[in-house]
C-alpha cells in the first residue's frame, strides 16, 4: 500500500526524504519538530554545515562566526542548515614532540567523520568549513568520496605580525630561537615578539600547507572565488561564507556534484596553481590522496613533471618577502590563474555556476611584482622538485623555491639521527658542522608513526646559521614554513627498509636539485649487505588508532592514504 499523501513531505529526489517521508519516519519528524522545524521546512533541502571550529586552534577559533554566516546564506537560498562539528588539530601546537604523530593521521579521521555523518543523516548537500594543514585536504577528500553537492569555505589566513616595521609569519619565531641561543637577541626581545607573532585568527601568515591547500581548493573550483586569500578577519571572508551557503542550495537543486567539477584537467590545473605560488611539499601527500577519492590519478612523478613545466610567479614567505596579505591585495588566486591562462584551461565550471574564466575576468590585479607575469617569472620551474636516486628509489621531495643558489648542489658527510628530537638537540648544542648532511629517520607514515613535520629541526638550522651550509634528509616531512636544503618524504621509509635505514655517519650524500638526484656514495652491493643485516622492523606504537594507522597506511610516495 502506498503512503498517505499527507505523510509525503519532501520530493524523493532529496536523500533527506528518507528521513522525513512516510509512516515509519514519525520519530525523526518528531525530533525535527521538537528542534523547531515547521512543515514548510521539512520540504526543503537539508544542508550539513560541517564546521571545525575549535577553541585550541588559532586557525579555527573564528569559525563559529563563519558557520553562522554560512547558515544565513543557506536559509536565504531556501535550504535548512544543520551545523555539526568535527576535529581539527593545529600543527603549531603539535610541533617538536610526539603530538605531531597524530596530525597527518587526523586527515583520515576528519574525512571519515564527514562521510559517516552525511550518510547517517542522509543530508542533501554540504558546506565544509576548515582552514589548516590537514583539515582542508581532508574536506576535499570527503567531498569527492561522498560526492554530494558541496562547497568548501576555507578559514582564511592570519594577518601578518608587524615588528619594527617588518612583517612576520609565526614560523619565524622558531628561527628567532636560534638567534636567542646565539646571543643575537635578548630574552626580553624574544618574549616580546612572542606576544606579536599570532595577531589574529587564521591560518599562519605564510605559504604553508594550510594556505597552499586553500589555494588548491579554490583552483579546483570547490570554493567561491576569492575564498583562499580572503583573510580570516576580513569582511570579504564574511561575504564568501554567506555566498557559499547560498551556492550549495543551487548545487543541490541542479544536482551538481564535486566529481562533476573536479576532472583530471581541473586536478592538474589546481596542482599547477599551487606550484606557481611556492606551495608546500605537503601537496605531494595530499594531491595523490585527493585524486584517489575522485577516482582520478596524481602521482609524485606527475607533480614533479607539472612543477618542471609551471612558472614560479609569486614568492610568498617563507620563500620570499611577500605575505599572504600582499597576495590577496594583488588579486589572489584569480590573478594567478589569469597569468597562467594557456598553460591551464580556464573554461571549467566551479561551484558558483561560472567557469574560472568568467570568474577571473572580474579580478583586478594590483601588483605585478607580487604576482609576476609569465614573461617575468621568478623561474620557469614551480616550487617542488622530486628527487630520485639510490637513497630514495621511490622518490623524495624538496621545496626548491626556498633553497639558496649555493645549496642547489651539495655533497657532504652524513650525520644520522634516529628521531627529530636528537637532531634538534645536536643543532642547538653546537654538535653540527658546516658541510654535513643531517639524516633524520624513523619518521615516515608507518615508522613515525604519522610522518611528523621536522619544522623544529629546520627552523633550528636557519636560526643557528646553517641554512646555506648544512642539508637535511628525512623520511619525515616538512612544514610549508621550511626553507633551505631540506629533503623530505624519502621513500621507501626506514620502517619499510628503504636505503635511508642503512646510512651511517660519514657516508657521503650527494644532492643535485637541478638534476633531480639524491645519492649515497655506496655500491648496490654494500647497500644490499647492510639492508640484509638490519633487524626486523618493530613498531613504536602497538595500541590504539596510531597502531591501526601504521599497519594500514600506504607509503608517502602514494599519498599516505588508508586504502
Coordinates of C-alpha atoms in Angstrom, one line a residue:
X1 CA 0.0 0.0 0.0
X2 CA 1.3 3.4 -0.9
X3 CA 2.0 6.0 1.8
X4 CA -0.9 8.5 2.6
X5 CA -0.2 11.7 0.7
X6 CA -0.2 13.8 3.8
X7 CA 2.8 12.0 5.0
X8 CA 4.9 12.8 1.9
X9 CA 6.7 16.0 2.9
X10 CA 9.6 16.0 0.5
X11 CA 10.4 15.3 -3.1
X12 CA 12.0 11.8 -3.2
X13 CA 14.9 13.3 -5.3
X14 CA 16.4 14.5 -2.0
X15 CA 18.3 11.9 0.1
X16 CA 16.7 13.5 3.2
X17 CA 13.3 12.4 2.0
X18 CA 14.3 9.0 3.6
X19 CA 14.3 10.8 7.0
X20 CA 11.0 12.8 6.7
X21 CA 8.6 10.8 4.4
X22 CA 6.3 8.1 5.5
X23 CA 4.6 6.5 8.5
X24 CA 7.8 4.9 9.7
X25 CA 9.6 8.2 9.9
X26 CA 7.4 9.7 12.6
X27 CA 10.3 9.5 15.1
X28 CA 12.7 11.6 13.0
X29 CA 9.9 14.1 12.2
X30 CA 9.1 14.4 15.9
X31 CA 12.8 15.2 16.6
X32 CA 12.9 17.8 13.8
X33 CA 9.7 19.4 15.0
X34 CA 11.0 19.4 18.6
X35 CA 14.1 21.3 17.4
X36 CA 11.9 23.9 15.8
X37 CA 11.3 22.9 12.2
X38 CA 7.9 23.6 10.7
X39 CA 6.1 21.7 7.9
X40 CA 7.4 24.1 5.2
X41 CA 11.0 23.4 6.2
X42 CA 10.6 19.6 6.0
X43 CA 10.1 20.0 2.3
X44 CA 13.4 22.0 1.8
X45 CA 16.9 20.5 1.2
X46 CA 18.8 19.7 4.3
X47 CA 22.3 21.1 4.2
X48 CA 25.0 19.8 6.6
X49 CA 27.3 22.6 7.7
X50 CA 30.3 20.7 8.9
X51 CA 32.5 23.0 10.9
X52 CA 35.9 22.6 12.5
X53 CA 35.5 25.4 15.0
X54 CA 38.0 24.8 17.8
X55 CA 38.9 26.7 20.9
X56 CA 42.5 25.5 20.9
X57 CA 43.3 26.4 17.3
X58 CA 44.1 29.9 16.1
X59 CA 43.2 28.9 12.5
X60 CA 39.7 27.8 13.6
X61 CA 38.8 29.8 16.6
X62 CA 36.7 32.2 14.5
X63 CA 34.8 29.6 12.5
X64 CA 31.7 29.7 14.7
X65 CA 31.1 33.1 13.3
X66 CA 31.8 31.8 9.7
X67 CA 29.4 29.0 10.3
X68 CA 26.6 31.3 11.3
X69 CA 27.1 33.3 8.1
X70 CA 27.0 30.1 6.0
X71 CA 23.7 29.1 7.7
X72 CA 22.3 32.6 6.9
X73 CA 23.1 32.0 3.3
X74 CA 21.6 28.6 3.2
X75 CA 18.3 29.9 4.7
X76 CA 18.3 32.9 2.3
X77 CA 18.5 30.4 -0.7
X78 CA 15.7 28.2 0.6
X79 CA 17.6 25.4 2.4
X80 CA 17.6 24.2 6.0
X81 CA 21.1 24.2 7.6
X82 CA 22.3 21.8 10.3
X83 CA 25.7 22.7 11.8
X84 CA 27.8 19.9 13.3
X85 CA 31.5 19.8 14.2
X86 CA 34.5 17.5 13.6
X87 CA 38.0 17.7 14.9
X88 CA 40.9 20.0 13.7
X89 CA 44.4 19.6 15.0
X90 CA 46.8 22.6 15.0
X91 CA 50.3 21.8 13.6
X92 CA 51.6 24.7 15.6
X93 CA 50.7 23.0 18.9
X94 CA 52.0 19.7 17.7
X95 CA 55.4 20.7 16.5
X96 CA 58.6 19.2 18.0
X97 CA 57.0 16.4 20.2
X98 CA 55.1 13.2 20.0
X99 CA 51.8 15.1 19.3
X100 CA 52.8 15.6 15.7
X101 CA 52.4 11.8 15.2
X102 CA 48.6 12.4 15.3
X103 CA 48.4 15.2 12.8
X104 CA 48.6 13.6 9.4
X105 CA 46.5 10.6 10.6
X106 CA 43.8 13.1 11.6
X107 CA 43.3 13.8 7.9
X108 CA 41.7 10.3 7.6
X109 CA 39.6 10.8 10.8
X110 CA 38.2 14.1 9.5
X111 CA 37.3 12.7 6.1
X112 CA 35.8 9.5 7.6
X113 CA 33.7 11.5 10.2
X114 CA 32.2 13.7 7.4
X115 CA 31.3 10.6 5.4
X116 CA 29.8 8.9 8.4
X117 CA 27.7 11.9 9.4
X118 CA 26.5 12.8 5.9
X119 CA 25.5 9.2 5.2
X120 CA 23.9 8.5 8.6
X121 CA 21.7 11.6 8.4
X122 CA 21.1 11.4 4.7
X123 CA 22.0 15.1 4.0
X124 CA 21.2 16.6 0.6
X125 CA 24.3 18.9 0.4
X126 CA 27.3 20.0 2.4
X127 CA 29.2 23.1 3.3
X128 CA 32.6 22.2 4.8
X129 CA 34.3 24.8 6.9
X130 CA 38.0 24.5 7.8
X131 CA 41.3 26.2 7.3
X132 CA 44.5 24.4 8.1
X133 CA 47.0 21.9 7.1
X134 CA 45.2 18.5 7.2
X135 CA 41.7 19.9 7.5
X136 CA 41.4 21.4 4.0
X137 CA 42.7 18.3 2.2
X138 CA 40.5 16.0 4.4
X139 CA 37.5 18.0 3.5
X140 CA 38.3 17.9 -0.2
X141 CA 38.8 14.1 0.1
X142 CA 35.4 13.7 1.9
X143 CA 33.6 15.9 -0.7
X144 CA 34.9 13.8 -3.5
X145 CA 34.3 10.5 -1.8
X146 CA 30.7 11.2 -0.7
X147 CA 30.0 13.2 -3.9
X148 CA 27.1 15.2 -2.6
X149 CA 26.7 18.8 -3.8
X150 CA 29.3 20.6 -1.7
X151 CA 31.0 23.9 -1.2
X152 CA 34.2 24.4 0.8
X153 CA 34.7 27.5 2.9
X154 CA 38.4 28.0 3.9
X155 CA 39.0 29.8 7.1
X156 CA 41.4 32.4 5.7
X157 CA 45.0 33.5 6.5
X158 CA 46.0 35.2 9.7
X159 CA 47.1 38.8 9.3
X160 CA 50.9 39.2 9.3
X161 CA 52.6 40.3 12.5
X162 CA 54.5 43.7 12.4
X163 CA 57.6 44.3 14.4
X164 CA 60.0 47.2 13.9
X165 CA 58.2 48.0 10.6
X166 CA 58.7 44.5 9.1
X167 CA 56.0 41.9 8.5
X168 CA 56.5 38.4 10.0
X169 CA 54.8 35.0 10.0
X170 CA 54.5 33.0 13.2
X171 CA 57.0 30.4 11.9
X172 CA 59.8 33.0 12.1
X173 CA 59.6 32.9 15.9
X174 CA 61.1 29.4 15.7
X175 CA 64.1 30.8 13.8
X176 CA 64.4 33.5 16.4
X177 CA 65.1 30.8 19.0
X178 CA 68.4 30.2 17.2
X179 CA 69.2 33.9 17.4
X180 CA 68.4 33.8 21.1
X181 CA 70.7 30.8 21.6
X182 CA 73.5 32.6 19.7
X183 CA 73.0 35.8 21.8
X184 CA 71.9 37.9 18.8
X185 CA 68.7 39.0 20.6
X186 CA 67.8 39.2 24.3
X187 CA 65.3 37.0 26.1
X188 CA 63.2 40.2 26.7
X189 CA 63.0 40.9 23.0
X190 CA 62.2 37.3 22.2
X191 CA 59.3 37.2 24.7
X192 CA 58.0 40.5 23.4
X193 CA 58.0 39.0 19.8
X194 CA 56.0 36.0 21.1
X195 CA 53.2 38.4 22.0
X196 CA 53.1 39.8 18.5
X197 CA 53.5 36.8 16.2
X198 CA 50.0 35.4 16.2
X199 CA 48.0 38.7 16.0
X200 CA 44.6 37.5 14.7
X201 CA 42.7 34.3 14.0
X202 CA 43.5 32.5 10.8
X203 CA 46.0 30.1 9.2
X204 CA 49.6 31.0 9.7
X205 CA 50.6 34.0 7.5
X206 CA 52.8 32.2 5.0
X207 CA 52.7 29.9 2.1
X208 CA 52.5 26.8 4.4
X209 CA 50.3 23.8 3.8
X210 CA 47.2 25.5 5.1
X211 CA 47.3 28.3 2.6
X212 CA 48.7 26.1 -0.2
X213 CA 45.7 23.7 0.1
X214 CA 43.2 26.5 0.4
X215 CA 44.5 27.9 -2.8
X216 CA 44.3 24.5 -4.4
X217 CA 40.7 24.1 -3.2
X218 CA 39.8 27.4 -4.9
X219 CA 41.7 26.4 -8.1
X220 CA 39.8 23.1 -8.1
X221 CA 36.6 25.0 -8.3
X222 CA 35.3 23.8 -4.9
X223 CA 35.2 27.2 -3.1
X224 CA 33.7 30.6 -4.0
X225 CA 36.1 32.9 -5.9
X226 CA 38.4 34.7 -3.6
X227 CA 37.9 32.4 -0.7
X228 CA 41.5 31.2 -0.3
X229 CA 43.2 34.6 0.2
X230 CA 40.3 36.3 2.0
X231 CA 41.8 36.9 5.4
X232 CA 40.1 35.4 8.5
X233 CA 39.2 38.8 10.0
X234 CA 38.1 40.4 6.7
X235 CA 34.6 41.5 5.5
X236 CA 35.4 39.7 2.3
X237 CA 35.6 36.4 4.2
X238 CA 32.2 37.1 5.7
X239 CA 30.7 37.6 2.3
X240 CA 32.3 34.5 0.9
X241 CA 30.8 32.5 3.8
X242 CA 27.3 33.7 3.1
X243 CA 27.6 33.3 -0.6
X244 CA 28.8 29.7 0.0
X245 CA 25.6 28.9 1.9
X246 CA 23.5 30.3 -1.0
X247 CA 25.6 28.4 -3.6
X248 CA 25.2 25.0 -2.1
X249 CA 21.4 25.1 -2.3
X250 CA 21.6 25.9 -6.1
X251 CA 24.1 23.0 -6.5
X252 CA 21.5 20.7 -4.8
X253 CA 18.7 21.8 -7.0
X254 CA 20.8 21.4 -10.1
X255 CA 22.4 18.2 -8.9
X256 CA 25.9 19.3 -9.5
X257 CA 28.4 17.3 -7.5
X258 CA 32.1 17.6 -6.7
X259 CA 33.2 14.9 -9.3
X260 CA 31.3 16.9 -12.0
X261 CA 33.7 19.8 -11.2
X262 CA 36.9 18.0 -10.4
X263 CA 38.0 16.4 -13.6
X264 CA 41.5 15.2 -14.4
X265 CA 42.1 18.5 -16.2
X266 CA 40.9 20.5 -13.2
X267 CA 43.1 18.5 -10.9
X268 CA 46.2 19.3 -12.9
X269 CA 45.1 23.0 -13.1
X270 CA 45.0 23.1 -9.3
X271 CA 48.4 21.5 -8.9
X272 CA 49.9 24.0 -11.3
X273 CA 48.4 26.9 -9.4
X274 CA 49.8 25.6 -6.1
X275 CA 53.2 25.2 -7.7
X276 CA 53.2 28.6 -9.2
X277 CA 52.8 30.3 -5.8
X278 CA 55.6 28.4 -4.0
X279 CA 53.2 25.8 -2.5
X280 CA 54.2 23.4 0.3
X281 CA 55.8 20.0 -0.2
X282 CA 52.8 18.5 1.7
X283 CA 50.8 18.9 -1.5
X284 CA 52.7 15.8 -2.7
X285 CA 51.0 13.9 0.1
X286 CA 47.5 15.4 -0.3
X287 CA 47.1 15.5 -4.1
X288 CA 47.5 11.8 -4.7
X289 CA 45.1 11.1 -1.8
X290 CA 42.6 13.6 -3.3
X291 CA 42.9 12.1 -6.7
X292 CA 42.3 8.7 -5.3
X293 CA 39.0 9.8 -3.8
X294 CA 38.0 11.3 -7.1
X295 CA 38.9 8.1 -8.9
X296 CA 41.5 10.1 -10.9
X297 CA 45.3 9.9 -10.8
X298 CA 48.0 12.2 -9.5
X299 CA 51.4 10.6 -8.7
X300 CA 54.5 12.0 -7.1
X301 CA 56.1 11.8 -10.6
X302 CA 53.3 13.7 -12.2
X303 CA 53.6 16.5 -9.6
X304 CA 57.3 16.7 -10.4
X305 CA 56.6 16.9 -14.1
X306 CA 53.9 19.6 -13.7
X307 CA 56.3 21.6 -11.5
X308 CA 59.0 21.4 -14.1
X309 CA 56.6 22.9 -16.6
X310 CA 55.0 25.6 -14.4
X311 CA 56.5 29.1 -13.9
X312 CA 57.0 30.4 -10.4
X313 CA 55.0 33.6 -10.2
X314 CA 54.6 34.6 -6.5
X315 CA 57.3 34.4 -3.9
X316 CA 55.5 34.3 -0.6
X317 CA 57.0 33.8 2.8
X318 CA 59.0 31.6 3.6
X319 CA 60.3 31.5 0.0
X320 CA 60.3 35.3 -0.3
X321 CA 59.4 38.5 1.5
X322 CA 55.8 38.9 0.4
X323 CA 52.9 37.9 2.6
X324 CA 49.5 36.3 2.0
X325 CA 48.0 39.8 2.5
X326 CA 50.2 41.0 -0.4
X327 CA 48.9 38.1 -2.5
X328 CA 45.3 38.9 -1.6
X329 CA 45.7 42.6 -2.4
X330 CA 47.4 41.7 -5.7
X331 CA 44.4 39.8 -6.9
X332 CA 44.7 36.4 -5.2
X333 CA 44.1 33.1 -6.9
X334 CA 42.1 34.6 -9.7
X335 CA 45.0 36.8 -10.8
X336 CA 47.4 33.9 -10.6
X337 CA 45.1 31.8 -12.8
X338 CA 44.7 34.6 -15.3
X339 CA 48.5 34.8 -15.7
X340 CA 48.6 31.0 -16.2
X341 CA 45.9 31.1 -18.9
X342 CA 47.0 29.0 -21.8
X343 CA 49.0 26.7 -19.6
X344 CA 45.8 25.9 -17.8
X345 CA 42.2 25.6 -19.1
X346 CA 40.1 28.3 -17.5
X347 CA 36.9 27.1 -19.3
X348 CA 35.9 24.7 -16.5
X349 CA 32.9 25.0 -14.2
X350 CA 33.1 26.0 -10.5
X351 CA 30.7 25.8 -7.6
X352 CA 29.4 29.3 -8.2
X353 CA 28.0 28.2 -11.5
X354 CA 30.5 30.1 -13.6
X355 CA 33.8 29.0 -15.2
X356 CA 37.1 30.0 -13.9
X357 CA 37.4 32.3 -17.0
X358 CA 34.2 34.1 -16.1
X359 CA 35.4 34.5 -12.5
X360 CA 38.8 35.8 -13.2
X361 CA 37.5 38.4 -15.7
X362 CA 36.3 40.3 -12.6
X363 CA 39.6 40.2 -10.8
X364 CA 41.6 43.4 -10.6
X365 CA 45.4 42.9 -10.5
X366 CA 47.2 45.5 -8.4
X367 CA 50.8 44.5 -8.1
X368 CA 52.8 42.7 -10.9
X369 CA 55.8 42.4 -8.5
X370 CA 53.8 40.2 -6.1
X371 CA 52.1 38.2 -8.9
X372 CA 54.5 38.3 -11.8
X373 CA 53.5 37.8 -15.4
X374 CA 54.8 34.5 -17.0
X375 CA 57.2 36.6 -19.1
X376 CA 58.9 37.8 -15.9
X377 CA 58.5 34.8 -13.7
X378 CA 60.9 34.2 -10.9
X379 CA 61.8 30.9 -12.6
X380 CA 60.3 28.6 -15.2
X381 CA 60.1 25.9 -12.5
X382 CA 57.4 25.6 -9.8
X383 CA 58.1 25.2 -6.1
X384 CA 58.6 21.5 -5.8
X385 CA 61.3 19.2 -7.2
X386 CA 61.1 15.4 -7.0
X387 CA 64.4 13.7 -6.4
X388 CA 65.3 10.1 -7.0
X389 CA 68.4 8.0 -6.6
X390 CA 69.8 5.1 -4.6
X391 CA 68.9 6.9 -1.4
X392 CA 65.3 7.5 -2.5
X393 CA 64.4 4.8 -5.1
X394 CA 60.7 5.7 -4.9
X395 CA 61.3 9.5 -4.6
X396 CA 61.8 12.4 -2.2
X397 CA 60.7 16.0 -2.4
X398 CA 62.2 19.4 -1.8
X399 CA 60.7 22.9 -1.9
X400 CA 63.3 24.1 -4.3
X401 CA 62.0 27.6 -4.5
X402 CA 63.2 28.1 -0.9
X403 CA 66.8 26.9 -1.4
X404 CA 69.7 29.3 -1.7
X405 CA 71.6 29.0 -5.1
X406 CA 74.7 27.9 -3.3
X407 CA 73.0 24.8 -1.9
X408 CA 71.2 23.5 -5.0
X409 CA 74.1 21.2 -5.3
X410 CA 75.7 19.8 -2.1
X411 CA 77.8 16.9 -1.1
X412 CA 78.8 16.1 2.4
X413 CA 79.2 13.5 5.1
X414 CA 76.1 12.1 6.8
X415 CA 75.2 12.7 10.4
X416 CA 72.5 10.3 11.4
X417 CA 69.8 10.7 14.0
X418 CA 67.0 8.2 14.8
X419 CA 64.4 10.9 15.6
X420 CA 63.9 14.7 15.3
X421 CA 64.5 15.4 18.9
X422 CA 68.1 14.1 18.8
X423 CA 68.8 16.2 15.7
X424 CA 67.4 19.4 17.4
X425 CA 69.5 18.8 20.5
X426 CA 72.6 18.4 18.3
X427 CA 71.9 21.6 16.3
X428 CA 71.3 23.8 19.4
X429 CA 74.2 22.0 21.3
X430 CA 76.8 23.0 18.7
X431 CA 77.4 19.5 17.6
X432 CA 76.6 20.1 13.9
X433 CA 79.4 21.1 11.5
X434 CA 79.2 23.1 8.3
X435 CA 79.0 20.9 5.2
X436 CA 77.3 18.0 6.8
X437 CA 74.0 16.3 5.7
X438 CA 71.8 15.5 8.6
X439 CA 69.8 12.3 8.2
X440 CA 66.7 12.0 10.4
X441 CA 64.9 8.6 10.1
X442 CA 62.1 6.6 11.6
X443 CA 59.7 9.5 10.9
X444 CA 57.8 8.1 8.0
X445 CA 54.0 7.5 7.8
X446 CA 54.4 3.9 9.1
X447 CA 57.5 4.3 11.2
X448 CA 56.8 7.6 12.9
X449 CA 54.0 6.7 13.0
X450 CA 52.2 9.6 11.3
X451 CA 55.1 11.2 9.4
X452 CA 55.9 14.1 11.7
X453 CA 56.9 17.5 10.4
X454 CA 60.5 18.5 11.0
X455 CA 59.9 22.2 11.3
X456 CA 61.6 22.4 14.7
X457 CA 64.8 21.0 13.2
X458 CA 64.7 23.1 10.0
X459 CA 64.0 26.3 12.0
X460 CA 66.9 25.4 14.3
X461 CA 69.2 25.1 11.3
X462 CA 68.2 28.5 10.0
X463 CA 68.3 30.2 13.4
X464 CA 71.8 28.7 14.1
X465 CA 73.1 29.9 10.8
X466 CA 73.3 26.6 8.8
X467 CA 70.8 27.3 6.1
X468 CA 73.4 27.7 3.4
X469 CA 75.9 25.1 4.6
X470 CA 74.0 22.1 6.0
X471 CA 71.4 19.9 4.3
X472 CA 68.8 17.7 5.9
X473 CA 67.3 14.5 4.6
X474 CA 64.4 12.6 6.2
X475 CA 61.7 10.1 5.7
X476 CA 59.5 12.5 7.6
X477 CA 58.0 15.7 6.1
X478 CA 58.3 19.4 6.4
X479 CA 56.0 22.3 7.1
X480 CA 55.4 24.8 4.3
X481 CA 57.4 27.1 6.6
X482 CA 60.6 25.2 5.9
X483 CA 63.3 26.9 3.9
X484 CA 66.7 25.8 3.0
X485 CA 68.1 22.5 1.5
X486 CA 65.7 20.2 3.4
X487 CA 64.6 17.0 1.6
X488 CA 61.7 15.0 2.9
X489 CA 59.3 12.1 2.1
X490 CA 62.3 9.8 1.3
X491 CA 60.7 6.6 0.1
X492 CA 60.9 3.8 0.9
X493 CA 61.0 4.9 4.5
X494 CA 63.2 3.4 7.3
X495 CA 60.5 1.1 8.6
X496 CA 60.0 -0.4 5.1
X497 CA 63.7 -0.9 5.0
X498 CA 64.5 1.7 2.4
X499 CA 68.2 2.6 1.9
X500 CA 67.8 5.5 4.3
X501 CA 67.8 2.9 7.0
X502 CA 71.4 1.8 6.4
X503 CA 73.1 5.2 6.1
X504 CA 76.0 5.6 8.6
X505 CA 77.8 8.6 9.9
X506 CA 80.4 9.7 7.4
X507 CA 78.8 8.2 4.3
X508 CA 78.9 10.8 1.6
X509 CA 75.5 12.0 0.4
X510 CA 75.2 13.9 -2.9
X511 CA 72.3 16.2 -3.6
X512 CA 71.6 17.8 -7.0
X513 CA 68.3 19.7 -7.2
X514 CA 68.7 20.7 -10.8
X515 CA 69.4 17.2 -11.9
X516 CA 66.7 15.8 -9.6
X517 CA 69.0 13.3 -7.9
X518 CA 69.7 12.1 -4.3
X519 CA 72.5 9.6 -3.8
X520 CA 74.5 8.0 -1.1
X521 CA 78.1 7.1 -2.2
X522 CA 77.7 3.3 -1.7
X523 CA 77.6 0.5 -4.2
X524 CA 74.5 -1.5 -4.7
X525 CA 76.2 -4.5 -3.1
X526 CA 77.1 -2.6 0.0
X527 CA 73.5 -1.2 0.3
X528 CA 72.1 -4.8 -0.1
X529 CA 74.6 -6.1 2.5
X530 CA 73.7 -3.5 5.1
X531 CA 70.0 -4.0 4.5
X532 CA 70.3 -7.7 5.0
X533 CA 71.9 -7.1 8.4
X534 CA 69.1 -4.9 9.7
X535 CA 66.9 -6.4 12.4
X536 CA 63.1 -6.8 11.6
X537 CA 61.1 -3.6 12.0
X538 CA 59.5 -3.1 15.4
X539 CA 56.5 -0.7 15.5
X540 CA 56.8 2.1 18.1
X541 CA 53.1 2.1 18.9
X542 CA 51.2 -1.1 19.4
X543 CA 47.8 0.1 20.6
X544 CA 45.0 2.5 19.6
X545 CA 44.4 4.4 16.4
X546 CA 48.0 5.2 15.6
X547 CA 48.8 1.4 15.7
X548 CA 46.0 0.7 13.3
X549 CA 47.1 3.7 11.1
X550 CA 50.7 2.3 11.0
X551 CA 49.5 -1.1 10.0
X552 CA 47.4 0.2 7.1
X553 CA 49.0 3.4 5.8
X554 CA 50.4 3.5 2.3
X555 CA 53.9 5.0 1.6
X556 CA 54.4 8.7 1.3
X557 CA 55.1 8.4 -2.4
X558 CA 51.4 7.2 -2.7
X559 CA 49.9 9.9 -0.6
X560 CA 49.9 8.1 2.8
X561 CA 46.4 7.0 2.1
X562 CA 44.5 4.4 4.1
X563 CA 43.0 2.2 1.3

